[in-house]
Short mmCIF file of C-alpha atoms (C1' of nucleotides) in Angstrom, two decimals:
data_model
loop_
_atom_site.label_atom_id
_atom_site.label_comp_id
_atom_site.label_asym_id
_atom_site.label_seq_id
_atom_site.Cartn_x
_atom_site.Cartn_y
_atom_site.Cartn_z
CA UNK A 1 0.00 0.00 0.00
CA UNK A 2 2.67 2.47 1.06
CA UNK A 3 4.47 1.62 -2.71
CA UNK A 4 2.63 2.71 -5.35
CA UNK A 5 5.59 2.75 -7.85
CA UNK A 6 6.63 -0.29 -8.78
CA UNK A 7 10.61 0.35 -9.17
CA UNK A 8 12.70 -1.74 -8.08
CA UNK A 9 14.71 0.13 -6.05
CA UNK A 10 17.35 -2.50 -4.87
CA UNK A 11 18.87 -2.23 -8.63
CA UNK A 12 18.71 0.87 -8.92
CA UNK A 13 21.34 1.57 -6.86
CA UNK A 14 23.66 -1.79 -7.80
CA UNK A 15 23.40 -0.05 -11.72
CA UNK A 16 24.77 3.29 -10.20
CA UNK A 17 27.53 1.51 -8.50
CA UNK A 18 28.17 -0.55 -12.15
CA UNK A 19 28.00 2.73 -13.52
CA UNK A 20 30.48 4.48 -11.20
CA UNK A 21 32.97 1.50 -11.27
CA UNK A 22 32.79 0.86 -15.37
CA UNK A 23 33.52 4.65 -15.23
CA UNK A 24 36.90 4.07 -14.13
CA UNK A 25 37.91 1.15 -15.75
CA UNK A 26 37.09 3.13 -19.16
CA UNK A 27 39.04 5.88 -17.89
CA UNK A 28 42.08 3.82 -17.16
CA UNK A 29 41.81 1.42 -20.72
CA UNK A 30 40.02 3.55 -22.66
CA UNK A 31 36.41 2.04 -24.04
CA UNK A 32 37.32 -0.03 -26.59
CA UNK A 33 40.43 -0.83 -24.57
CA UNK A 34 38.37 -2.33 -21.31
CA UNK A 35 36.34 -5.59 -21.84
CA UNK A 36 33.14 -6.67 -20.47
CA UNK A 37 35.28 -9.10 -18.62
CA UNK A 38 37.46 -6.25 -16.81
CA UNK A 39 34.19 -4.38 -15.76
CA UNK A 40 32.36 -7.73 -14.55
CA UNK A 41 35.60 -8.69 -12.41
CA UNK A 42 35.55 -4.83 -11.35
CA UNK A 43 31.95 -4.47 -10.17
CA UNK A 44 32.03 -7.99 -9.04
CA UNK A 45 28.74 -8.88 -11.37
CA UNK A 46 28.94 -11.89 -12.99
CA UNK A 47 29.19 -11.24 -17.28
CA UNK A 48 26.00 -12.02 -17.93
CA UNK A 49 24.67 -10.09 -15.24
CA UNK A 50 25.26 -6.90 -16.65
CA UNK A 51 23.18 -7.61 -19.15
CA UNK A 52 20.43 -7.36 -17.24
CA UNK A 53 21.11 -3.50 -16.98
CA UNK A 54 22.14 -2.66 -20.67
CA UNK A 55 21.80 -3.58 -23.98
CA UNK A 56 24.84 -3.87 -24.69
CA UNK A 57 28.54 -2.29 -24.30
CA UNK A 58 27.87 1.35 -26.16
CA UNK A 59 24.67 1.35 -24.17
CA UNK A 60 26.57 1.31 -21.34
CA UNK A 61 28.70 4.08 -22.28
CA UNK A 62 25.75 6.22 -22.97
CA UNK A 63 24.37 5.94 -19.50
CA UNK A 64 27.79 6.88 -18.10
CA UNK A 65 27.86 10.15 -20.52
CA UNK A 66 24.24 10.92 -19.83
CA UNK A 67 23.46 11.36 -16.42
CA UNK A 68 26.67 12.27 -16.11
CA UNK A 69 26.44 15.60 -18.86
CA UNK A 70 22.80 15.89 -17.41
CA UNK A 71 23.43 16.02 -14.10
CA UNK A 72 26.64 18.84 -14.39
CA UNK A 73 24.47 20.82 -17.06
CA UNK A 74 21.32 20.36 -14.43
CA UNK A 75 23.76 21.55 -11.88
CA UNK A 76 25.03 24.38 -13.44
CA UNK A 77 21.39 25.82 -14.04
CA UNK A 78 20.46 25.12 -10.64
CA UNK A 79 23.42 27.72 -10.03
CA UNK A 80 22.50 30.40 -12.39
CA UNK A 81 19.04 30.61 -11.30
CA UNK A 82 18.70 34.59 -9.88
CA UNK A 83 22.64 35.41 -10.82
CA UNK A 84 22.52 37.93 -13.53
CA UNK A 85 25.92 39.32 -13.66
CA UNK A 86 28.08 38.59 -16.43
CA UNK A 87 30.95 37.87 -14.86
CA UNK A 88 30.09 35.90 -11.72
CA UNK A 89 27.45 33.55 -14.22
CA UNK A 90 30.75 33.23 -15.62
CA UNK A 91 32.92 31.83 -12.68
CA UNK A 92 29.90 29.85 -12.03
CA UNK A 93 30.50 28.21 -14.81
CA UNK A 94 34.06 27.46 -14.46
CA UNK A 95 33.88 26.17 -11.10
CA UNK A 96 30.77 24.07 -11.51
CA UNK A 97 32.87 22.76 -14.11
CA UNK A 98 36.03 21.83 -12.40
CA UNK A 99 34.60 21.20 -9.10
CA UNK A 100 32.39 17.98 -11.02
CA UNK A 101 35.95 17.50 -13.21
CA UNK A 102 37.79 17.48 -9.51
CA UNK A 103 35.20 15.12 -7.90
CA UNK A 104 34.16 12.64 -10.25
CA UNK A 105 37.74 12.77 -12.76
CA UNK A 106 36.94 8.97 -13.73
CA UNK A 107 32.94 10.17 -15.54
CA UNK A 108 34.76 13.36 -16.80
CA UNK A 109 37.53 11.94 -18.42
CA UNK A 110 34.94 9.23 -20.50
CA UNK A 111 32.90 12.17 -21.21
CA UNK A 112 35.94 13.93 -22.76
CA UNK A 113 38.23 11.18 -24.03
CA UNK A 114 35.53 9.16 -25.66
CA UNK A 115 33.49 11.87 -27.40
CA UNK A 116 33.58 9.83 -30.46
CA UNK A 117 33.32 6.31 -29.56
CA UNK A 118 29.47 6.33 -29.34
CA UNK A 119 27.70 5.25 -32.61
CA UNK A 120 24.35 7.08 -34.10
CA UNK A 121 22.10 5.47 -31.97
CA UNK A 122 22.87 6.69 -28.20
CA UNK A 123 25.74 9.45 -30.08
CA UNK A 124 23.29 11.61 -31.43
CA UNK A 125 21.93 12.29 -27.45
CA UNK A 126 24.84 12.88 -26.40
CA UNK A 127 26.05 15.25 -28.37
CA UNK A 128 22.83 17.16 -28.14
CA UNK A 129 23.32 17.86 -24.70
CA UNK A 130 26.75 19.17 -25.28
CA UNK A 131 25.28 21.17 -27.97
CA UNK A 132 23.08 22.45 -25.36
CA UNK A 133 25.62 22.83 -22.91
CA UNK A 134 27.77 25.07 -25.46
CA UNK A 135 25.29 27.22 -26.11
CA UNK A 136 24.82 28.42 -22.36
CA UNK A 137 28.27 29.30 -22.30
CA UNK A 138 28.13 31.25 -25.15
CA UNK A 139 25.17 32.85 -23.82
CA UNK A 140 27.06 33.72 -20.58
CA UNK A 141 30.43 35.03 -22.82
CA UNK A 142 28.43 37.02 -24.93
CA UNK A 143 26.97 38.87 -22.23
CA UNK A 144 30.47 39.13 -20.89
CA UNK A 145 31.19 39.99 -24.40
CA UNK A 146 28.58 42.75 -24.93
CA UNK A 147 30.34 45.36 -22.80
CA UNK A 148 33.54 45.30 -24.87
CA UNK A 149 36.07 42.26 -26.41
CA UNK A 150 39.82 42.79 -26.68
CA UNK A 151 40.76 43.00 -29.95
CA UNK A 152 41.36 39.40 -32.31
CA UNK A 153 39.27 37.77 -30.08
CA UNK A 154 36.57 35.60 -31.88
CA UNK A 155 33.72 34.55 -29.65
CA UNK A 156 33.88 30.94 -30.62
CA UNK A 157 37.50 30.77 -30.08
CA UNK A 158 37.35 32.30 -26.95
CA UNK A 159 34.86 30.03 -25.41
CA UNK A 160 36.28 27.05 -27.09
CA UNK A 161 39.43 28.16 -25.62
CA UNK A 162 37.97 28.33 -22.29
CA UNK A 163 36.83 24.37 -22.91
CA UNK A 164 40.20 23.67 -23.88
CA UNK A 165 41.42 24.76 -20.40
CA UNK A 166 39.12 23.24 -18.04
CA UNK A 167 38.74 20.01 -20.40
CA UNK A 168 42.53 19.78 -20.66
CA UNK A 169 42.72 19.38 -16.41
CA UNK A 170 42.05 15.80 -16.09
CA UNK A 171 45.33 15.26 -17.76
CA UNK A 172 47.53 16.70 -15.12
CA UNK A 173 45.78 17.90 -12.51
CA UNK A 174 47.07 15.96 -9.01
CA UNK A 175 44.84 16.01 -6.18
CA UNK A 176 46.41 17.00 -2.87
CA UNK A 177 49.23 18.28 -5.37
CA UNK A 178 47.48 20.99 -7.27
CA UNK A 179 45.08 23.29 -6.32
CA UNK A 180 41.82 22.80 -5.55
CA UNK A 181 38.37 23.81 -7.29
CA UNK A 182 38.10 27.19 -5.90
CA UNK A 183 41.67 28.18 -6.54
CA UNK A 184 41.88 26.51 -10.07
CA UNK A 185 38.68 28.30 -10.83
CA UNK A 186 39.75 31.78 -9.66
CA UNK A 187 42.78 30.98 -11.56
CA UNK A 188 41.26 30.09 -15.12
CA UNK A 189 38.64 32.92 -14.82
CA UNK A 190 41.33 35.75 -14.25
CA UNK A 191 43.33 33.75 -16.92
CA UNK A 192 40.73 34.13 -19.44
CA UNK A 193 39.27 37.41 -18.65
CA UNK A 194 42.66 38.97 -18.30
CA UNK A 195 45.53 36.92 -19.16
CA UNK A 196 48.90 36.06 -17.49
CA UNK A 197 50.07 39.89 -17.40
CA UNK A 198 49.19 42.68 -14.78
CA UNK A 199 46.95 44.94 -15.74
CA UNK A 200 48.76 48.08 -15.64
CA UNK A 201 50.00 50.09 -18.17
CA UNK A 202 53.76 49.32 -17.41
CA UNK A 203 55.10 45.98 -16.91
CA UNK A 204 58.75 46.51 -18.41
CA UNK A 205 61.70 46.45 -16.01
CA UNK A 206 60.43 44.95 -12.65
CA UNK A 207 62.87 42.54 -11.34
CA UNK A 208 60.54 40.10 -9.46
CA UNK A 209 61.91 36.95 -7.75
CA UNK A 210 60.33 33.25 -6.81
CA UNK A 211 59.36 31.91 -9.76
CA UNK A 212 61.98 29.57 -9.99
CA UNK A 213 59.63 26.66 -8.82
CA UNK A 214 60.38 23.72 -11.43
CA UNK A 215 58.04 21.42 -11.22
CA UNK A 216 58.24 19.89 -14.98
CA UNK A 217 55.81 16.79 -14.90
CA UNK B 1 82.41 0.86 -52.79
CA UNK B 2 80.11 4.43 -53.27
CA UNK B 3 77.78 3.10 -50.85
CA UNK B 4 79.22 2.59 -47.17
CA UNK B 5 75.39 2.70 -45.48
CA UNK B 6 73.06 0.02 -45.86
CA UNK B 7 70.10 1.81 -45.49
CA UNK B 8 67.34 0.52 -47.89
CA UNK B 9 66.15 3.45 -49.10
CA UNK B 10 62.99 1.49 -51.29
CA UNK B 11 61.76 0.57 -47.71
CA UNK B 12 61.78 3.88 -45.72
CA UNK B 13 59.08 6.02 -48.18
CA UNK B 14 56.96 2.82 -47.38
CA UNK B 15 57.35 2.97 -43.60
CA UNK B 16 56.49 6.42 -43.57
CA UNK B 17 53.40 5.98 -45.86
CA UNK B 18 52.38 3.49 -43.26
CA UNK B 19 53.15 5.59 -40.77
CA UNK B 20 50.77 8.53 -42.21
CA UNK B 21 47.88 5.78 -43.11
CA UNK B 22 48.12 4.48 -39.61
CA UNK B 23 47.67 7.55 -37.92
CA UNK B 24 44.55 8.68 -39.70
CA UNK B 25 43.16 4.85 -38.80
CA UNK B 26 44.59 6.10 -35.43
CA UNK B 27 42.86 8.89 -35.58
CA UNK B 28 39.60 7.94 -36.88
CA UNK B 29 38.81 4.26 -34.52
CA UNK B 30 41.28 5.23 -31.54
CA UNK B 31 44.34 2.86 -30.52
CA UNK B 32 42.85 0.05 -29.11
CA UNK B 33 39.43 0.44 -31.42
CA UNK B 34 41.80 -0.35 -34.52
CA UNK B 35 42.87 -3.30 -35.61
CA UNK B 36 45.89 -4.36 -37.57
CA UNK B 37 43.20 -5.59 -40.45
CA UNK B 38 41.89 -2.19 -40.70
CA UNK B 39 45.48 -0.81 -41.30
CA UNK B 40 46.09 -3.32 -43.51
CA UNK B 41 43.02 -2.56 -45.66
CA UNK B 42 44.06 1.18 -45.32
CA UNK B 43 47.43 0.73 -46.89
CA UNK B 44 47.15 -1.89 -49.02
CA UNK B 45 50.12 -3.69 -47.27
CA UNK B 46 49.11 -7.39 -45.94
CA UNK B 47 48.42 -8.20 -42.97
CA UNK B 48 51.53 -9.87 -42.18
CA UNK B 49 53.61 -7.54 -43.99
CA UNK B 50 53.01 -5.02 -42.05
CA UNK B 51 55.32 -6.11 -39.30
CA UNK B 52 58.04 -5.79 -41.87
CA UNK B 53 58.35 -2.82 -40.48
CA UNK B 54 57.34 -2.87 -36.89
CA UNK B 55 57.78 -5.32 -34.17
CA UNK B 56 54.26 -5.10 -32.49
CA UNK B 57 51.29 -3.06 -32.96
CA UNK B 58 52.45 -0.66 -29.69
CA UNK B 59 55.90 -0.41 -31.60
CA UNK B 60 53.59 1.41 -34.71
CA UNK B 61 52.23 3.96 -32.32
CA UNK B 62 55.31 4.38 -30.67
CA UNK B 63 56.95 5.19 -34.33
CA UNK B 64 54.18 7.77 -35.12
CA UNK B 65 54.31 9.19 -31.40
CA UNK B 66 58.11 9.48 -31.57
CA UNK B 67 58.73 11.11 -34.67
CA UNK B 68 56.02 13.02 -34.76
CA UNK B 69 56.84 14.73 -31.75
CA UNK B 70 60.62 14.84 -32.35
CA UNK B 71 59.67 16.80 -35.27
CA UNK B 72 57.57 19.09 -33.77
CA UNK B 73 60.40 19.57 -30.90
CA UNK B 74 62.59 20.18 -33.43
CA UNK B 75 60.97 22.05 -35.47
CA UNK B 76 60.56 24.63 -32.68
CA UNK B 77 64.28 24.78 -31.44
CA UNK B 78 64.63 25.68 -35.19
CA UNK B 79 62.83 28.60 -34.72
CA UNK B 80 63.75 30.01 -31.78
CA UNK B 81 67.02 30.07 -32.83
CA UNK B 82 68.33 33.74 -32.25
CA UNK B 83 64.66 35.21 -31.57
CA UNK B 84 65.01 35.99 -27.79
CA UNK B 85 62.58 38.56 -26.78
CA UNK B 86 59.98 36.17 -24.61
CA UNK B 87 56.75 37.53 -26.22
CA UNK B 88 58.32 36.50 -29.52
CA UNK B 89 59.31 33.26 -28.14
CA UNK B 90 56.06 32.62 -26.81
CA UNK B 91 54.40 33.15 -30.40
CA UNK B 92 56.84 31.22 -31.86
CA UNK B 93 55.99 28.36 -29.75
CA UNK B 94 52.03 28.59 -30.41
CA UNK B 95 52.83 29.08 -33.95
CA UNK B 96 54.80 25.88 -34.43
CA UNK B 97 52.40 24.00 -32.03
CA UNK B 98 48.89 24.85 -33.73
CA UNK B 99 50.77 24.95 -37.24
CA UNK B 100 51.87 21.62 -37.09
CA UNK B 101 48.34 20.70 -35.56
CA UNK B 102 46.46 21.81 -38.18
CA UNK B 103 48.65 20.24 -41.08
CA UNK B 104 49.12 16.90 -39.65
CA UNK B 105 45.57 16.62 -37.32
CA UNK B 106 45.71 13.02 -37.26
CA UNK B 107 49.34 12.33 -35.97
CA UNK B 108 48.58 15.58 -33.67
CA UNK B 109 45.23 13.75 -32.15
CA UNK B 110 47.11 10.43 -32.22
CA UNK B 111 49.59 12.43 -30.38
CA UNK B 112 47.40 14.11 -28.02
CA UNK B 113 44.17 11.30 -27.51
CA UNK B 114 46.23 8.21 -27.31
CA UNK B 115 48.91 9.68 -23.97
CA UNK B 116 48.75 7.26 -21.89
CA UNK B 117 47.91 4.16 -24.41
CA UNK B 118 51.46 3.20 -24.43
CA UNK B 119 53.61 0.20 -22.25
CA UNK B 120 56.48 1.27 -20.75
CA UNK B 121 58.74 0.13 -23.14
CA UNK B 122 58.02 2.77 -25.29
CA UNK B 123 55.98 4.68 -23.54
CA UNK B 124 58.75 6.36 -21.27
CA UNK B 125 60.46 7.23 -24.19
CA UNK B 126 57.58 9.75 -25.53
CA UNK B 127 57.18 10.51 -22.11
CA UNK B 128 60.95 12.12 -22.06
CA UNK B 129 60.15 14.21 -25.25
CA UNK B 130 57.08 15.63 -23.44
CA UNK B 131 58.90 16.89 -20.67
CA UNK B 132 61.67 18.67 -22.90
CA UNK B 133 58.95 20.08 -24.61
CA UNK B 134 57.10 21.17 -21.60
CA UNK B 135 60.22 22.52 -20.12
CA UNK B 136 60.89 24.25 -23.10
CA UNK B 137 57.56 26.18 -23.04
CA UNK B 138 58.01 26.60 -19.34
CA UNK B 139 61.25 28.37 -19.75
CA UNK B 140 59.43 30.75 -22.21
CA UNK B 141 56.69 31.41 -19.86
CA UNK B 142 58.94 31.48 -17.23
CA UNK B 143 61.00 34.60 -19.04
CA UNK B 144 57.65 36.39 -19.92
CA UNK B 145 57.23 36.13 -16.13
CA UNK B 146 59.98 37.67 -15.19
CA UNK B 147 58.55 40.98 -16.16
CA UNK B 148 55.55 40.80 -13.77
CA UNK B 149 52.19 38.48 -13.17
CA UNK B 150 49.21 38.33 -12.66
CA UNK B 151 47.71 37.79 -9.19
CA UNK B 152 46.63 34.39 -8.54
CA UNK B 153 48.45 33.19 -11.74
CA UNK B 154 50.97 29.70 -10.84
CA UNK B 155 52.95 29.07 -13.38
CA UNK B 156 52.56 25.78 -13.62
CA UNK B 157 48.71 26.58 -14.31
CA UNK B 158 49.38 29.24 -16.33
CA UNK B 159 51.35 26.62 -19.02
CA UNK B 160 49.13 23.80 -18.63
CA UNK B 161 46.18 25.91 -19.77
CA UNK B 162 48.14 26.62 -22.48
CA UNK B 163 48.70 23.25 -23.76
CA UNK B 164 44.72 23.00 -23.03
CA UNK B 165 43.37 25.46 -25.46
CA UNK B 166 46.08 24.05 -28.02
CA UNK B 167 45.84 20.67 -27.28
CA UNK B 168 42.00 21.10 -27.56
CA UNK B 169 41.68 22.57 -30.98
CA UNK B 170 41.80 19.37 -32.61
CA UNK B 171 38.27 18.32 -31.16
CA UNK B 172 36.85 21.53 -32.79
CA UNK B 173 38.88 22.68 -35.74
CA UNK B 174 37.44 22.71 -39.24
CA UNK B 175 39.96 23.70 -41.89
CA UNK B 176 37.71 25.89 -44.16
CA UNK B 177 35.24 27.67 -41.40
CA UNK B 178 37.95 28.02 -38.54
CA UNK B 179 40.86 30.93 -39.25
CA UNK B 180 44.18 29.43 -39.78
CA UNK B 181 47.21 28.55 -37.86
CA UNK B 182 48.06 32.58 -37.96
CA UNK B 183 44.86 34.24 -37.10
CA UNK B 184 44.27 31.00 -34.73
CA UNK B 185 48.29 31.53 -32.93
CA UNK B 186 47.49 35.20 -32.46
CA UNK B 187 44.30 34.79 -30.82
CA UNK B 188 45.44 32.27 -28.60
CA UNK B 189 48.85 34.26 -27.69
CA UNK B 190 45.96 37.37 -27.14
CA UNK B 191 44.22 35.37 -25.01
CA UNK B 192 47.07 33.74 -22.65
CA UNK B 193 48.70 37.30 -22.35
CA UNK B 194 45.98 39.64 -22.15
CA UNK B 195 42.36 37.58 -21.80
CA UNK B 196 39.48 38.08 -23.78
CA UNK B 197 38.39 41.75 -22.23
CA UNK B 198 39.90 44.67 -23.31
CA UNK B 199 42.93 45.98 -21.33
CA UNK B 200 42.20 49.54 -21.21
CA UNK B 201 42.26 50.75 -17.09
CA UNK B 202 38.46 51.37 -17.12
CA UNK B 203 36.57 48.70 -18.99
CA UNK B 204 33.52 49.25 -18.10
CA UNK B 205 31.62 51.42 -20.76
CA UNK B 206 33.96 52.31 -22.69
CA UNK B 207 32.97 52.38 -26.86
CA UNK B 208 36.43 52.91 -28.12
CA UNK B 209 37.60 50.80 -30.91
CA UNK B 210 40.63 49.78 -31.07
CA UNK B 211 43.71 49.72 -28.34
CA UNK B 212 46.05 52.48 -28.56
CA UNK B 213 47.92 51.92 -25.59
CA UNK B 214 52.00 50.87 -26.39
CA UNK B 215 52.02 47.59 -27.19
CA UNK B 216 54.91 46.82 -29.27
CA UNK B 217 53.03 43.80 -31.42
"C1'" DA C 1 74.32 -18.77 -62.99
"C1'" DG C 2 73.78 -18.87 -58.49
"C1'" DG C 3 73.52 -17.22 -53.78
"C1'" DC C 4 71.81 -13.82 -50.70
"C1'" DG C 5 69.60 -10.14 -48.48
"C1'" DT C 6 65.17 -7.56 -48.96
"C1'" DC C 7 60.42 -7.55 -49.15
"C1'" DT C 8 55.70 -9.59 -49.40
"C1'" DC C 9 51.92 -12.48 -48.36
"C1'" DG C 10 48.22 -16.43 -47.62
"C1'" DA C 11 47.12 -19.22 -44.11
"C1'" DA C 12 46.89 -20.44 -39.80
"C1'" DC C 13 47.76 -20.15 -34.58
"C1'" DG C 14 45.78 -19.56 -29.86
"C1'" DT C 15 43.39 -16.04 -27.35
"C1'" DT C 16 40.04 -12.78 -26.24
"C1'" DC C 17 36.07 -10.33 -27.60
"C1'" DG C 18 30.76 -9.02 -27.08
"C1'" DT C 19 26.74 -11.27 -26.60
"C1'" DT C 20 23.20 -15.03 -25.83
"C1'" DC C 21 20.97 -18.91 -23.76
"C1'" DG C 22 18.68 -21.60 -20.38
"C1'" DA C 23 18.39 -22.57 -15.76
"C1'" DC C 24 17.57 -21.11 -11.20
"C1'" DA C 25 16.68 -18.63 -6.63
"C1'" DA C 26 14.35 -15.04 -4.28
"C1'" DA C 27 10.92 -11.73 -3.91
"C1'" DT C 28 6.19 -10.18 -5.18
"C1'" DG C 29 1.30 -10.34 -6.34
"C1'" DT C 30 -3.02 -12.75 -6.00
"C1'" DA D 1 -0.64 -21.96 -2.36
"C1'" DC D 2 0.83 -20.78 -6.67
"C1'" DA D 3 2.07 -17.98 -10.78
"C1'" DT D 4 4.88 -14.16 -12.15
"C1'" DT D 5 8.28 -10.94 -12.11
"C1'" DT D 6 12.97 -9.66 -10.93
"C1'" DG D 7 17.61 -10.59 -10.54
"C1'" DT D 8 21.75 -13.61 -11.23
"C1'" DC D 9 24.91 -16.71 -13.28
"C1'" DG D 10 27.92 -20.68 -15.71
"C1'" DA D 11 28.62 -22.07 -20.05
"C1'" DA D 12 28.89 -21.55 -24.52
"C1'" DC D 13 28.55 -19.15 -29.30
"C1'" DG D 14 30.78 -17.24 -33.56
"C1'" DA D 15 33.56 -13.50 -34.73
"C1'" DA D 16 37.49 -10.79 -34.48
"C1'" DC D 17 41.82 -10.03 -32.44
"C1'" DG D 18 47.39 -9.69 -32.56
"C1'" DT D 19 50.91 -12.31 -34.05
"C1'" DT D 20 53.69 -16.09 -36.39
"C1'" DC D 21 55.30 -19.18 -39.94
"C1'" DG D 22 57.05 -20.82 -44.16
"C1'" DA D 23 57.22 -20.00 -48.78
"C1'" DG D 24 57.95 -17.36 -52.59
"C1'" DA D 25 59.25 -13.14 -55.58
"C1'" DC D 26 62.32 -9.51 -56.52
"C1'" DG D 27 66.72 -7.10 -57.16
"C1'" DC D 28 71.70 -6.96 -56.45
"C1'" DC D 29 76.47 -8.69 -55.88
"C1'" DT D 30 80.06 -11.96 -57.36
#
DNA sequence: AGGCGTCTCGAACGTTCGTTCGACAAATGT
DNA sequence: ACATTTGTCGAACGAACGTTCGAGACGCCT
């Protein structure tokens, strides 16, 4: 009497944790790199059992990418909601990025690294939420954009650019190591809106020391 | 008696058209998502004469991976030979990097997508080009730096975001519609130096046009 | 002519791949 | 009590995988 919904609710929650751990087994081999075989012994279901909650090996794939675009796109509007400022919609943006690049690396780095591997069936939904995705940030830059743009700056370059960035973390960030989201965000905002130099009108001739730091890795 | 090398000079044009076929396949399935067949049918060398001319199939990525990026290494030390104002350096580097990337985009995405696909036989060898080459472009930075930062810029950041709008271009670039490698290098240099807002004092409503402030470019 | 590297390939090797099948236990509904 | 759904699995399927082998064709030296 009390359910009147008739999901099973024990699976739900075994096809999250199948989810989470294929997740990072793709990120470590790659998707066509990892084998059923490697996920079964990973999640501890037997092969055959993960059948029962996919079709098949692209189909799980496509539930990793989609709740996982879903939910940081989701996210990210949840954040916007009553922020109207250009440039703090933007930081939003960055840090809702890199905090769910920070905290889930293993969905974010099958998300980037295997944009491609997903055939017309389950690739065409994907790639509609990045499209819608894209276009929020463009909305946000443009109304960054609106009250002036340095000069050889395209708009889709720029925002691209910005991708590249916070895309490009998974492949060197270090937790514990490198900063964390709040300082990597503040850090790829100013970087973007005003580049590695100071500000002022005259940088020549300033004999600064300490950055001698090598940390080449 | 004229001829004190060996070198079978028949054989090496053939390697390297392998080598060029192999990347787009590469390129186009990812490492592990190609098989030796499908390189095969893509160069019209049998399956079993392929390995001719490599040991293994990790030894054929390791060839592309290696010379591509020796090249590219190279090619840069080439031109920064006698250029040693920083800013110039620093274009110099973006201009080789995204030139290179958008004449050879399937060695470059081979390059860039398939990092961490190689065994440690060969993969520590790529490994020590990548840190020459990130040293490299950390010395550059490092120079620029010397003249002033930034607050909340790190280095280290600063260069890795870098790589990430470069390294990202490939996902996104469509000879054609996109601008070149020039118009592409000197937005991207515009952007790391100077962000995407305009660097006037006051940037808030301001409807001037161009800069006019002295910046020797 | 004959021997020898260089180069090429069809055919096959053993292994691993994604996926399916049928059986079975435990919960659920009636 | 019984029928049905839900979840799980060992075993097997054919196909595709990377790699090897032995044989043969070609050009070059003596």
């Amino acid at each position: 009497m009390v359910s009147s919904i008739p999901i099973p609710r024990d699976s739900e929650a075994k096809l999250q944790h199948i989810l989470r751990t294929a997740s990072q087994v793709f990120a470590q081999r790659g998707f066509a790199g990892a084998s059923m075989r490697d996920i079964s012994r990973a999640t501890g279901v037997s092969l055959a059992g993960l059948y029962y909650y996919f079709e098949n090996k692209q189909h799980l794939l496509y539930l990793i990418q989609n709740t996982t675009f879903t939910f940081v796109l989701e996210s990210l509007r949840l954040r916007l909601r009553g922020v109207h400022e250009p440039p703090e919609r933007l930081r939003l943006l960055v840090l809702n990025h890199i905090e769910y690049f920070l905290s889930h690396p293993n969905e974010m780095k099958v998300l980037s690294h295997e944009e491609d591997a997903l055939g017309d069936p389950y690739g065409e939904k994907v790639q509609a939420i990045k499209r819608r995705y894209y276009a929020l940030a463009r909305e946000i830059f443009d109304s960054i954009a609106a009250e002036g743009l340095a000069p050889q700056i395209h708009p889709r370059i720029a925002v691209l650019s910005l991708f590249g960035m916070m895309n490009w973390t998974y492949k060197w960030h270090k937790p514990g190591v490198d900063p964390d989201a709040a300082e990597l965000t503040a850090a790829i905002v100013g970087l973007f809106l005003h580049g590695v130099l100071p500000s002022g009108p005259e940088p020549k001739h300033m004999f600064r020391e300490g950055i001698t730091a090598g940390d080449p890795r």
